[in-house]
Amino acid sequence: MLRQIGVVSYMASQTKQGDNSALLDMPDKDGRFGIYGGRYVSEILIAALDQLRSEYARLKNDPTFIAEYESDLKHYVGRESPLYFAERLTAKVGGAKILLKREDLNHTGAHKINNCIGQALLAKYMGKPRVIAETGAGQHGVASATVAARFGLKCQVYMGSEDIERQSLNVYRMKLLGAEVVPVTSGSKTLKDALSEAMRDWVTNVDDTYYIIGTVAGPHPYPMLVRDFQSVIGKEARRQCQALYGQLPTAIVACVGGGSNAMGIFHPFLEDTDVRLIGVEPAGKGLSTGEHAAPLSMGEVGVLHGNKTYLMQDENGQILDTHSVSAGLDYPGVGPEHAWLKDIKRAEYVSVSDEQALDAFRQLNLLEGILPALESAHAVAYGAELAAKMDKEEIVIVNLSGRGDKDIPTLAKIDGISIA
Amino acid sequence: MSRIENRFKKLSSQNKKALIPYIVAGDPINSLTVKVMQEMVAKGADIIELGVPFSDPEAEGPVIQLAHERALKNNTSLKDTIAMVAEFRQTDNETPVLLMGYLNPIEKMGFEIFASQASAAGVDAVLIVNLPPEEDTLLEQSLTAHKMDSIYLLAPTTTDERAAFLGKQARGFIYYVSLKGTTGASSIKMDEVEIRVNGLRQFTQIPMVVGFGIKNGSNAARVCGFADGAVVGTAIVDIFQAFQTEPDEIIQRVGHLIEEMRQAMDAARKITPLSE
């Protein structure tokens, strides 16, 4: 029923004087996006979440905090990131202009750092000397370890033992940055279990520890604050697109695991209802095989890791193991704001298989000299497919959320090449 | 009067405190669960807390996580768990049974279906670890309609203001989490817990039990000096882990542990007669 209300209020606001401000007013005071989101956690964490909520409400309007955040984005992360016209890819596809938002050029090689700088600053302002994080592909772990070094915070990163195997480069990198990587051997030994384990750590060390969640999921206020920190992507892209081409894009395409890079680029465009927002989930070996990680395409509503959202689950409500060639998308849930945007039809969600993503990965190397992360290659694959069906005057922005150096061992293995 | 009310009333008249063991349904095989429940009651357990297996038990330490994994290897579901309670009720209509678990399996089944089936099976109360009362009042309504209690947690981090709110919501009894951490974490600081539990009494009239970190008879006896009962989970589940291929051994050893705790709790009551 609540879902209905969410839709109705959005529709109502649309029909009334074309005002879409309801889209930006989310979440509500209880951390809800329609029926999604909320704070489904053990009582032990309620006080910490209350504290985070009130501190964030204060700091996001604090000029000193904002100045420090923006200064680090510029001088440390290297923003703004280019909006690059992929000319040869566009020519090959033969349709709309394909622009790549180059988050891969950020310090540490992905969009994750935007959020980590913001949350590490929150930790610093809140006087927490220790930070923890969960990681799948290792990108968020690396970004967390990086900002911990930058701000002099102690850092532990939880990572599924299976992911540790797949992403040894990032594991070593985190160690070089002074972080401790804690292997998680429970459950499926991947991102979802790392997240559970990080929550267990936080429950135990809640007094001196700040938990840097890496995506737009988890209990309120995380989905909101991670989105806010990531929305720098969309703000820049919107400004750049208008400045360079004098128009807004027809569509924006971004990959969705937890959904932070997508939410970051979508959010500043929510009120531009002519701009299609398209999230690309990993179809893995194919949606019909069950071996995928596409809860928005195939999942059902449930509760995991502190929020209500679409989940991959079985008929008894047990969370299913997921599969994607990209560890960063290998997660059975998705940020609650995406769940809401899907229901109200403000965003569309599609899926791309391992094979299609690998193909796009190779294409972008050959045509543009850009090595995308396997995660981002999902967005490239769909973006190219979409652009092919559009006019030359139109624009598709693909969020190139990270670079693919970390995936070279995976690719080499697929190609049967042994690299030391 | 509910089974839970009856049980605390009876205990109070005997100058005893509640011993509340926790096991996971279907660990390590479905056919063992009811037998262990019966054995625990025979050896002095007052309320049974039955864990509903879940794939991602966020608040549990490693021992209880593994118990959930063992149960899920048998595909033990919420429906199976409810059926176990119904079987238990065939021979025991007095001992309260509390289901403890996570929201998703219940959400998936549907609140009303869950509440009606659980109630019909003889479940007395439900504790959902990741459901603070403000998040979903619909489940609460279904439970109330089917005469079951929602058991809420209070934690060391709970503010007084919130404790007052939770104290008003809570029915059956309140479960005080003795330490910050997961189940089975290191031993608890009894003096701190005592001060806190005594302080929280102002917010509620219903019994308050303590769990997390109670490992043996002397812990349980000490807790029952100030609380209305002790929950013991990891120490029992440890036995399931150690003897997972020997069901008879599990029954016997769990029985012994319950007996030891019962005796320690009752002996302590006799040395220091009740002050209430």
XYZ file of C-alpha atoms in Angstrom:
696
model
C 0.000 0.000 0.000
C 2.844 2.342 0.879
C 4.313 1.609 -2.502
C 1.103 2.934 -4.029
C 1.358 6.111 -2.021
C 4.917 6.645 -3.240
C 3.784 6.306 -6.832
C 0.696 8.414 -6.340
C 2.538 11.312 -4.729
C 5.096 11.275 -7.527
C 2.384 11.175 -10.174
C 0.427 13.907 -8.415
C 3.437 16.162 -8.236
C 4.079 15.550 -11.925
C 0.624 16.472 -13.090
C 0.542 19.548 -10.904
C 2.497 22.322 -12.699
C 5.117 19.855 -13.910
C 6.821 19.950 -10.549
C 9.055 16.957 -9.944
C 10.544 18.106 -6.668
C 9.129 15.029 -4.893
C 11.832 13.089 -6.707
C 14.555 14.959 -4.897
C 12.842 14.959 -1.507
C 13.625 11.328 -0.885
C 14.144 9.660 1.452
C 11.506 10.740 3.973
C 12.412 11.350 7.600
C 12.340 7.618 8.341
C 14.766 6.883 5.545
C 12.096 5.557 3.173
C 11.971 5.704 -0.579
C 8.330 4.657 -0.940
C 8.242 1.305 0.846
C 11.993 0.781 0.421
C 14.905 1.650 2.665
C 14.331 2.011 6.396
C 16.480 0.867 9.277
C 16.248 -2.890 9.742
C 19.042 -3.402 12.222
C 19.613 -4.841 15.651
C 18.853 -2.536 18.562
C 22.591 -2.226 19.295
C 23.098 -0.093 16.157
C 20.151 2.250 16.537
C 22.036 4.779 18.656
C 24.959 4.867 16.211
C 22.615 5.391 13.259
C 20.790 8.146 15.133
C 24.125 9.828 15.801
C 25.218 9.500 12.180
C 21.920 10.886 10.966
C 22.091 13.967 13.147
C 25.804 14.589 12.561
C 25.353 14.276 8.814
C 22.346 16.599 8.856
C 24.515 19.173 10.608
C 27.741 18.688 8.627
C 26.227 18.665 5.154
C 25.370 22.300 5.707
C 28.602 23.181 7.488
C 30.724 25.435 5.208
C 34.009 24.145 6.685
C 33.045 20.524 6.058
C 31.831 21.268 2.535
C 34.976 23.245 1.713
C 37.205 20.437 2.916
C 35.225 17.844 0.944
C 35.315 19.908 -2.241
C 38.975 20.733 -1.860
C 39.870 17.054 -1.544
C 37.722 16.148 -4.530
C 39.667 18.667 -6.570
C 43.222 18.321 -5.307
C 43.302 14.737 -4.072
C 40.805 12.876 -6.269
C 41.563 15.020 -9.324
C 38.033 16.142 -10.154
C 36.329 17.131 -12.243
C 36.502 14.027 -14.344
C 36.275 14.480 -18.121
C 33.139 13.867 -20.153
C 34.862 12.252 -23.105
C 33.408 11.846 -26.587
C 34.118 8.260 -27.632
C 34.409 9.088 -31.301
C 35.547 5.762 -32.733
C 33.099 3.756 -30.635
C 30.340 6.133 -31.779
C 31.396 5.737 -35.416
C 31.481 1.969 -35.099
C 28.053 1.844 -33.486
C 26.615 4.369 -35.912
C 23.998 6.189 -33.863
C 23.869 8.664 -31.006
C 27.037 10.300 -29.645
C 28.474 8.186 -26.866
C 30.041 10.207 -24.069
C 31.984 8.523 -21.303
C 31.983 10.046 -17.844
C 35.536 9.201 -16.907
C 35.334 8.140 -13.244
C 38.109 5.694 -14.105
C 40.494 8.640 -14.056
C 39.860 9.406 -10.398
C 42.575 8.721 -7.860
C 42.383 4.979 -7.044
C 40.688 4.347 -10.382
C 36.982 4.373 -9.668
C 34.037 6.423 -8.445
C 34.288 4.821 -4.999
C 36.690 7.479 -3.729
C 34.043 10.254 -3.972
C 32.049 8.574 -1.248
C 35.054 7.518 0.805
C 36.431 11.053 1.062
C 33.042 12.222 2.302
C 32.628 9.447 4.843
C 36.219 9.625 6.097
C 35.618 13.307 6.723
C 32.458 12.403 8.632
C 34.540 9.976 10.721
C 37.099 12.690 11.357
C 34.516 15.296 12.347
C 32.731 12.728 14.555
C 36.008 11.889 16.314
C 36.116 8.205 15.322
C 39.740 6.996 15.041
C 38.953 3.720 13.292
C 37.118 2.953 10.065
C 35.894 -0.345 8.655
C 34.622 -1.212 5.216
C 33.349 -4.156 3.209
C 34.536 -4.806 -0.291
C 33.692 -7.057 -3.228
C 35.979 -6.284 -6.157
C 38.285 -4.484 -3.777
C 37.674 -1.042 -5.268
C 35.783 0.255 -2.251
C 38.316 -1.420 0.027
C 41.168 0.306 -1.769
C 39.339 3.634 -1.663
C 38.638 3.207 2.060
C 42.232 2.207 2.809
C 43.379 5.212 0.786
C 41.303 7.757 2.657
C 42.195 6.123 5.964
C 45.870 6.709 5.128
C 45.074 10.229 3.947
C 43.303 11.111 7.221
C 45.414 9.020 9.617
C 42.646 6.578 10.552
C 43.045 2.921 11.424
C 41.375 0.734 8.795
C 40.107 -2.818 8.542
C 38.503 -4.108 5.365
C 36.230 -7.168 5.286
C 36.411 -9.195 2.106
C 34.975 -12.578 1.154
C 37.672 -15.223 0.854
C 36.469 -16.031 -2.651
C 36.856 -12.398 -3.696
C 40.321 -12.299 -2.109
C 41.274 -15.033 -4.561
C 39.765 -13.231 -7.543
C 41.190 -9.818 -6.690
C 44.653 -10.439 -5.267
C 46.018 -7.229 -6.730
C 43.640 -5.042 -4.777
C 44.216 -7.104 -1.628
C 47.921 -6.401 -1.750
C 47.261 -2.788 -2.582
C 45.151 -2.381 0.554
C 47.960 -3.871 2.611
C 50.424 -1.410 1.088
C 48.051 1.350 2.171
C 48.307 0.156 5.757
C 44.887 -1.464 6.007
C 44.222 -4.901 7.375
C 42.215 -7.138 5.063
C 40.061 -9.565 7.017
C 38.978 -12.663 5.061
C 35.317 -13.642 5.489
C 34.711 -17.365 5.203
C 31.039 -17.550 6.171
C 28.148 -18.085 3.767
C 28.997 -17.612 0.101
C 32.332 -15.948 0.978
C 31.576 -12.903 -1.186
C 30.419 -9.312 -0.838
C 27.165 -10.018 1.009
C 29.007 -11.953 3.697
C 31.674 -9.254 3.938
C 28.884 -6.751 4.541
C 27.364 -8.898 7.288
C 30.767 -9.299 8.910
C 31.446 -5.554 8.792
C 28.075 -5.003 10.498
C 29.130 -7.474 13.203
C 32.365 -5.569 13.713
C 30.449 -2.306 13.932
C 28.047 -3.742 16.500
C 31.034 -4.722 18.619
C 33.161 -1.574 18.222
C 30.468 1.004 17.737
C 32.003 3.541 20.154
C 35.249 4.244 18.308
C 34.481 2.947 14.824
C 32.967 4.520 11.733
C 31.572 2.104 9.150
C 32.202 3.330 5.575
C 29.516 1.581 3.537
C 30.559 1.498 -0.108
C 27.230 1.632 -1.839
C 23.774 3.206 -1.678
C 22.444 0.367 0.480
C 22.382 -0.423 4.188
C 20.275 1.215 6.907
C 19.271 4.880 6.759
C 21.085 7.293 6.480
C 23.636 5.405 4.372
C 21.689 5.169 1.075
C 21.108 8.919 1.280
C 24.571 10.037 2.259
C 26.418 7.768 -0.168
C 24.146 9.073 -2.936
C 24.815 12.664 -1.887
C 28.571 12.152 -1.982
C 28.374 10.365 -5.343
C 26.033 12.891 -6.920
C 29.060 14.986 -7.822
C 29.260 12.668 -10.850
C 25.863 13.658 -12.164
C 26.237 17.343 -11.294
C 29.434 17.537 -13.328
C 28.062 15.469 -16.190
C 24.973 17.654 -16.471
C 27.001 20.855 -16.503
C 29.609 19.447 -18.905
C 27.056 18.103 -21.329
C 25.243 21.421 -21.513
C 28.468 23.398 -21.834
C 29.972 21.167 -24.528
C 26.896 20.276 -26.549
C 24.234 22.748 -25.495
C 21.763 19.973 -24.670
C 20.999 17.296 -22.167
C 21.551 13.646 -23.031
C 18.723 11.456 -24.240
C 19.866 8.688 -21.922
C 22.291 7.967 -19.135
C 23.552 4.433 -18.703
C 25.301 3.081 -15.616
C 25.984 -0.358 -14.167
C 24.139 -1.370 -10.997
C 25.448 -3.713 -8.335
C 24.609 -1.955 -5.076
C 24.085 1.005 -7.348
C 26.248 3.887 -6.114
C 27.767 5.034 -9.382
C 24.343 4.847 -11.054
C 22.631 6.713 -8.224
C 25.413 9.308 -8.283
C 24.984 10.086 -11.954
C 21.161 9.663 -12.000
C 20.258 11.837 -9.054
C 21.015 15.305 -10.479
C 18.959 14.325 -13.554
C 15.883 13.010 -11.716
C 13.846 16.125 -12.418
C 14.879 16.164 -16.089
C 12.165 13.688 -16.926
C 13.047 13.729 -20.636
C 16.393 12.133 -19.796
C 16.124 8.354 -19.683
C 17.980 6.828 -16.749
C 19.048 3.253 -17.387
C 20.645 0.958 -14.856
C 22.414 -2.142 -16.134
C 22.425 -5.220 -13.947
C 24.732 -8.186 -14.442
C 22.896 -11.031 -16.156
C 25.884 -13.285 -15.489
C 25.479 -16.489 -17.459
C 21.960 -15.418 -18.445
C 18.832 -14.450 -16.492
C 17.196 -17.787 -17.281
C 20.113 -19.769 -15.784
C 19.612 -18.318 -12.297
C 23.341 -17.565 -12.268
C 23.227 -13.783 -12.255
C 23.046 -10.851 -9.865
C 20.064 -8.939 -11.166
C 17.577 -8.391 -8.312
C 15.789 -5.500 -10.031
C 15.184 -7.650 -13.103
C 14.456 -10.967 -11.398
C 14.264 -10.468 -7.622
C 11.518 -9.927 -5.093
C 11.061 -7.430 -2.289
C 12.676 -8.349 1.009
C 14.918 -7.156 3.820
C 18.686 -7.556 4.012
C 21.570 -5.550 5.417
C 19.408 -2.944 7.068
C 17.099 -2.023 4.208
C 14.030 -3.154 2.343
C 14.670 -3.581 -1.361
C 14.619 -6.037 -4.250
C 16.603 -9.175 -3.410
C 17.644 -12.411 -5.018
C 15.941 -14.929 -2.762
C 14.369 -18.362 -2.826
C 10.790 -19.364 -1.996
C 11.680 -19.551 1.718
C 13.191 -16.082 1.881
C 16.789 -17.284 1.952
C 19.216 -15.051 0.102
C 20.608 -16.689 -3.026
C 24.185 -16.904 -4.145
C 24.825 -14.644 -7.089
C 27.091 -14.786 -10.076
C 28.779 -12.165 -12.178
C 32.132 -12.098 -13.916
C 32.623 -8.777 -12.146
C 33.053 -9.093 -8.411
C 31.853 -5.535 -7.862
C 28.375 -6.350 -9.171
C 28.128 -9.702 -7.434
C 25.547 -8.721 -4.796
C 22.010 -10.088 -4.217
C 20.479 -6.735 -3.241
C 20.372 -3.216 -4.597
C 20.090 0.262 -3.142
C 16.520 1.103 -2.047
C 16.327 4.274 -4.110
C 16.808 2.194 -7.266
C 13.985 -0.096 -6.132
C 11.781 2.962 -5.785
C 12.841 4.521 -9.095
C 12.007 1.232 -10.786
C 8.525 1.091 -9.258
C 7.659 4.677 -10.129
C 9.186 4.112 -13.582
C 11.540 7.066 -13.400
C 14.465 4.750 -14.163
C 14.660 1.616 -16.299
C 16.666 -1.443 -15.415
C 18.073 -3.835 -17.978
C 20.741 -6.514 -17.880
C 23.880 -7.500 -19.719
C 25.552 -10.919 -19.634
C 29.138 -11.765 -18.733
C 29.829 -12.435 -22.374
C 28.436 -9.100 -23.581
C 30.390 -7.254 -20.894
C 33.622 -9.011 -21.818
C 33.019 -8.138 -25.440
C 32.486 -4.464 -24.587
C 35.610 -4.577 -22.428
C 37.660 -5.665 -25.447
C 35.968 -3.209 -27.811
C 36.672 -0.203 -25.621
C 40.348 -1.192 -25.396
C 40.648 -1.522 -29.158
C 38.556 1.460 -30.229
C 39.321 4.021 -27.570
C 42.439 2.850 -25.768
C 40.450 2.731 -22.546
C 40.562 -0.225 -20.195
C 37.205 -0.229 -18.373
C 36.448 -2.104 -15.199
C 34.360 -5.209 -15.916
C 31.588 -3.544 -13.906
C 31.624 -0.486 -16.147
C 31.899 -2.675 -19.260
C 28.286 -3.718 -18.566
C 27.220 -0.096 -19.003
C 29.390 0.288 -22.100
C 27.766 -2.774 -23.662
C 24.237 -1.517 -23.149
C 25.117 2.087 -23.974
C 26.490 1.043 -27.356
C 23.460 -1.116 -28.090
C 21.137 1.754 -27.215
C 23.086 4.399 -29.144
C 22.904 2.275 -32.285
C 19.122 2.680 -32.320
C 19.204 6.445 -31.852
C 19.737 9.517 -34.045
C 23.128 11.097 -34.533
C 21.931 14.310 -32.837
C 21.179 12.482 -29.639
C 23.584 11.852 -26.775
C 24.081 8.838 -24.551
C 26.242 9.271 -21.467
C 27.809 6.078 -20.167
C 29.196 6.233 -16.665
C 32.625 4.679 -16.909
C 32.719 4.020 -13.195
C 36.187 2.508 -12.949
C 39.235 1.312 -14.752
C 39.997 -2.310 -15.458
C 43.604 -2.837 -14.372
C 42.302 -4.967 -11.523
C 40.506 -7.221 -14.028
C 43.505 -8.046 -16.182
C 44.160 -11.325 -14.310
C 40.517 -12.373 -14.861
C 40.736 -11.603 -18.560
C 44.080 -13.325 -18.912
C 42.640 -16.399 -17.263
C 39.685 -16.431 -19.660
C 42.126 -16.091 -22.565
C 44.226 -18.922 -21.159
C 47.240 -16.699 -20.649
C 49.336 -17.090 -17.547
C 50.659 -13.875 -16.033
C 52.786 -13.961 -12.925
C -3.209 -15.580 30.576
C -0.474 -16.440 28.062
C 1.996 -19.276 28.534
C 4.749 -16.716 29.058
C 2.848 -14.865 31.778
C 1.941 -18.155 33.404
C 5.524 -19.312 33.338
C 6.952 -16.164 34.970
C 4.173 -16.208 37.536
C 4.886 -19.791 38.424
C 8.637 -19.167 38.628
C 8.086 -16.168 40.828
C 5.922 -18.212 43.218
C 8.737 -20.763 43.428
C 11.378 -18.064 43.914
C 13.044 -19.166 40.694
C 14.348 -17.423 37.612
C 13.829 -18.340 33.965
C 16.357 -20.471 32.134
C 15.972 -19.815 28.408
C 18.066 -21.969 26.066
C 18.462 -21.189 22.363
C 18.920 -23.719 19.573
C 18.612 -23.427 15.809
C 15.772 -25.417 14.235
C 17.067 -28.187 11.992
C 20.621 -28.137 13.398
C 22.129 -30.538 12.444
C 19.074 -32.580 11.322
C 15.357 -31.792 11.461
C 14.437 -34.891 13.441
C 16.628 -33.880 16.402
C 15.120 -30.490 17.200
C 11.971 -31.567 19.055
C 13.863 -34.245 20.988
C 16.379 -31.650 22.208
C 13.546 -29.271 23.128
C 11.904 -32.009 25.198
C 15.188 -32.944 26.870
C 15.917 -29.318 27.759
C 12.492 -28.959 29.382
C 13.023 -32.229 31.277
C 16.312 -30.910 32.641
C 14.920 -27.569 33.773
C 14.525 -25.161 30.860
C 11.607 -22.737 31.314
C 11.210 -21.136 27.883
C 12.579 -22.407 24.568
C 14.032 -19.958 22.117
C 14.011 -21.567 18.683
C 16.197 -19.969 16.014
C 14.727 -19.772 12.506
C 17.509 -20.550 10.006
C 18.538 -17.652 7.791
C 21.226 -17.361 5.134
C 22.579 -14.060 6.463
C 22.304 -13.958 10.261
C 23.862 -10.527 10.741
C 23.855 -10.382 14.521
C 25.315 -13.819 15.209
C 28.851 -14.760 16.088
C 30.681 -17.580 14.281
C 29.249 -20.481 16.324
C 25.606 -19.618 15.681
C 26.310 -18.633 12.049
C 27.546 -22.184 11.460
C 24.433 -23.599 13.098
C 22.323 -21.625 10.603
C 24.456 -22.983 7.766
C 24.035 -26.576 8.998
C 20.273 -26.145 9.184
C 20.136 -24.625 5.701
C 22.017 -27.602 4.309
C 18.830 -29.512 5.204
C 16.763 -26.679 3.709
C 15.072 -26.206 7.064
C 12.524 -23.471 6.408
C 10.310 -21.236 8.500
C 7.450 -23.602 7.667
C 9.491 -26.572 8.969
C 10.313 -24.626 12.104
C 6.644 -23.933 12.770
C 5.901 -27.632 12.201
C 8.497 -28.528 14.846
C 6.708 -26.330 17.371
C 3.427 -28.056 16.528
C 5.075 -31.425 17.123
C 6.537 -30.220 20.423
C 3.082 -29.035 21.507
C 1.711 -32.575 21.170
C 3.474 -33.487 24.406
C 4.048 -30.105 26.061
C 1.328 -27.484 26.270
C 2.918 -25.371 28.992
C 6.485 -24.459 28.065
C 6.523 -21.189 26.129
C 8.251 -21.258 22.752
C 9.744 -18.149 21.239
C 10.837 -17.965 17.598
C 13.948 -15.878 17.064
C 15.155 -14.912 13.636
C 15.450 -12.369 10.872
C 12.702 -10.599 9.000
C 13.115 -11.837 5.444
C 11.747 -15.401 5.733
C 8.704 -14.010 7.581
C 8.233 -11.199 5.069
C 8.439 -13.759 2.282
C 5.811 -16.016 3.889
C 3.574 -13.013 4.544
C 2.909 -11.562 7.991
C -0.683 -12.730 8.321
C -0.018 -16.262 7.093
C 2.985 -16.504 9.376
C 1.105 -15.211 12.398
C -1.883 -17.500 11.927
C 0.229 -20.611 11.286
C 2.686 -19.922 14.093
C -0.122 -19.230 16.533
C -1.987 -22.380 15.515
C 1.202 -24.390 16.028
C 1.595 -23.045 19.558
C 4.266 -20.365 19.165
C 4.005 -17.821 21.971
C 6.270 -15.005 20.903
C 8.517 -13.758 18.144
C 11.826 -11.920 18.359
C 13.065 -10.501 15.069
C 16.611 -9.348 15.504
C 16.621 -6.866 12.627
C 13.179 -5.383 13.179
C 13.083 -2.423 15.543
C 9.434 -1.707 16.441
C 9.174 1.502 14.424
C 9.935 -0.238 11.111
C 6.969 -2.508 10.570
C 3.825 -2.120 12.556
C 1.941 -4.504 10.253
C 3.677 -7.582 11.610
C 3.041 -6.344 15.124
C -0.669 -6.073 14.306
C -0.789 -9.618 12.957
C 1.025 -10.984 15.989
C -1.312 -9.177 18.343
C -4.359 -10.405 16.440
C -3.102 -13.960 16.905
C -2.258 -13.463 20.577
C 1.491 -13.681 20.250
C 3.996 -11.354 21.874
C 6.708 -9.335 20.166
C 9.877 -9.579 22.155
C 12.128 -6.530 21.894
C 15.805 -6.125 22.558
C 17.316 -3.452 24.745
C 21.029 -2.855 24.338
C 23.827 -1.127 26.250
C 23.615 1.597 23.601
C 19.854 2.148 23.974
C 19.134 5.643 25.282
C 16.735 6.151 28.193
C 14.331 7.975 25.918
C 14.216 4.998 23.578
C 14.049 2.518 26.441
C 10.911 4.312 27.637
C 9.391 3.915 24.155
C 10.410 0.250 23.847
C 9.281 -0.470 27.399
C 5.777 0.621 26.454
C 5.735 -1.465 23.257
C 7.139 -4.638 24.716
C 5.029 -7.585 25.758
C 5.908 -10.965 27.240
C 9.369 -10.060 28.426
C 12.257 -7.797 27.479
C 15.529 -9.244 26.269
C 18.504 -7.206 27.448
C 21.588 -7.700 25.263
C 24.390 -7.711 27.818
C 27.197 -6.579 25.580
C 28.030 -4.744 22.405
C 28.789 -7.430 19.903
C 27.477 -10.578 18.371
C 26.206 -13.710 20.056
C 28.926 -15.724 21.731
C 31.233 -12.743 22.244
C 33.627 -12.586 25.189
C 32.300 -12.783 28.712
C 30.151 -10.045 30.100
C 30.884 -7.414 32.735
C 28.323 -8.406 35.326
C 28.501 -5.306 37.505
C 27.796 -3.025 34.550
C 24.942 -5.220 33.357
C 23.415 -5.234 36.851
C 23.446 -1.449 37.125
C 21.937 -1.074 33.670
C 19.205 -3.689 34.159
C 18.242 -2.144 37.481
C 18.120 1.264 35.792
C 15.899 -0.012 32.972
C 13.306 -1.386 35.394
C 11.769 2.080 35.666
C 10.621 1.799 32.023
C 8.753 -1.472 32.209
C 6.713 -3.721 34.429
C 7.309 -6.891 32.433
C 10.115 -9.375 33.168
C 13.592 -8.582 31.908
C 15.947 -11.370 30.892
C 19.612 -11.112 29.954
C 21.379 -12.772 27.043
C 24.670 -12.715 25.097
C 27.805 -13.975 26.864
C 26.220 -16.350 29.397
C 28.257 -19.511 29.135
C 27.851 -21.565 32.293
C 26.035 -22.112 35.567
C 27.913 -19.478 37.513
C 27.266 -16.763 34.852
C 23.609 -17.702 34.795
C 23.351 -17.699 38.595
C 24.999 -14.287 38.807
C 22.666 -12.808 36.137
C 19.664 -14.178 37.963
C 20.675 -12.227 41.025
C 19.213 -9.153 39.337
C 17.436 -10.234 36.119
C 14.325 -12.383 35.692
C 16.041 -14.929 33.523
C 19.096 -15.922 31.531
C 19.294 -16.753 27.833
C 21.991 -19.206 26.875
C 22.719 -19.766 23.196
C 26.291 -20.165 22.038
C 27.305 -22.479 24.891
C 24.549 -24.875 23.790
C 25.107 -24.495 20.065
C 28.801 -25.243 20.688
C 27.707 -28.765 21.626
C 25.772 -29.101 18.358
C 28.909 -28.104 16.488
C 31.213 -30.473 18.347
C 28.891 -33.479 18.015
C 27.117 -32.740 14.748
C 27.378 -36.339 13.573
C 26.293 -37.832 16.914
C 22.682 -36.822 17.661
C 22.437 -38.926 20.830
C 25.515 -37.269 22.231
C 24.004 -33.824 21.537
C 20.837 -34.692 23.488
C 22.794 -36.000 26.430
C 25.336 -33.177 26.638
C 22.801 -30.395 26.124
C 20.733 -32.015 28.879
C 23.738 -31.992 31.206
C 24.496 -28.329 30.536
C 20.873 -27.330 31.201
C 20.882 -29.369 34.395
C 24.083 -27.721 35.593
C 22.732 -24.247 34.897
C 19.390 -25.024 36.538
C 21.095 -26.260 39.682
C 23.466 -23.293 39.847
C 20.610 -20.827 39.353
C 18.386 -22.477 41.960
C 21.210 -22.906 44.481
C 22.079 -19.219 44.254
C 18.447 -18.332 44.974
C 18.483 -20.417 48.113
C 21.632 -18.741 49.485
C 20.255 -15.257 48.866
C 16.521 -15.376 49.376
C 14.448 -13.040 47.321
C 14.415 -9.417 48.218
C 11.405 -8.413 46.158
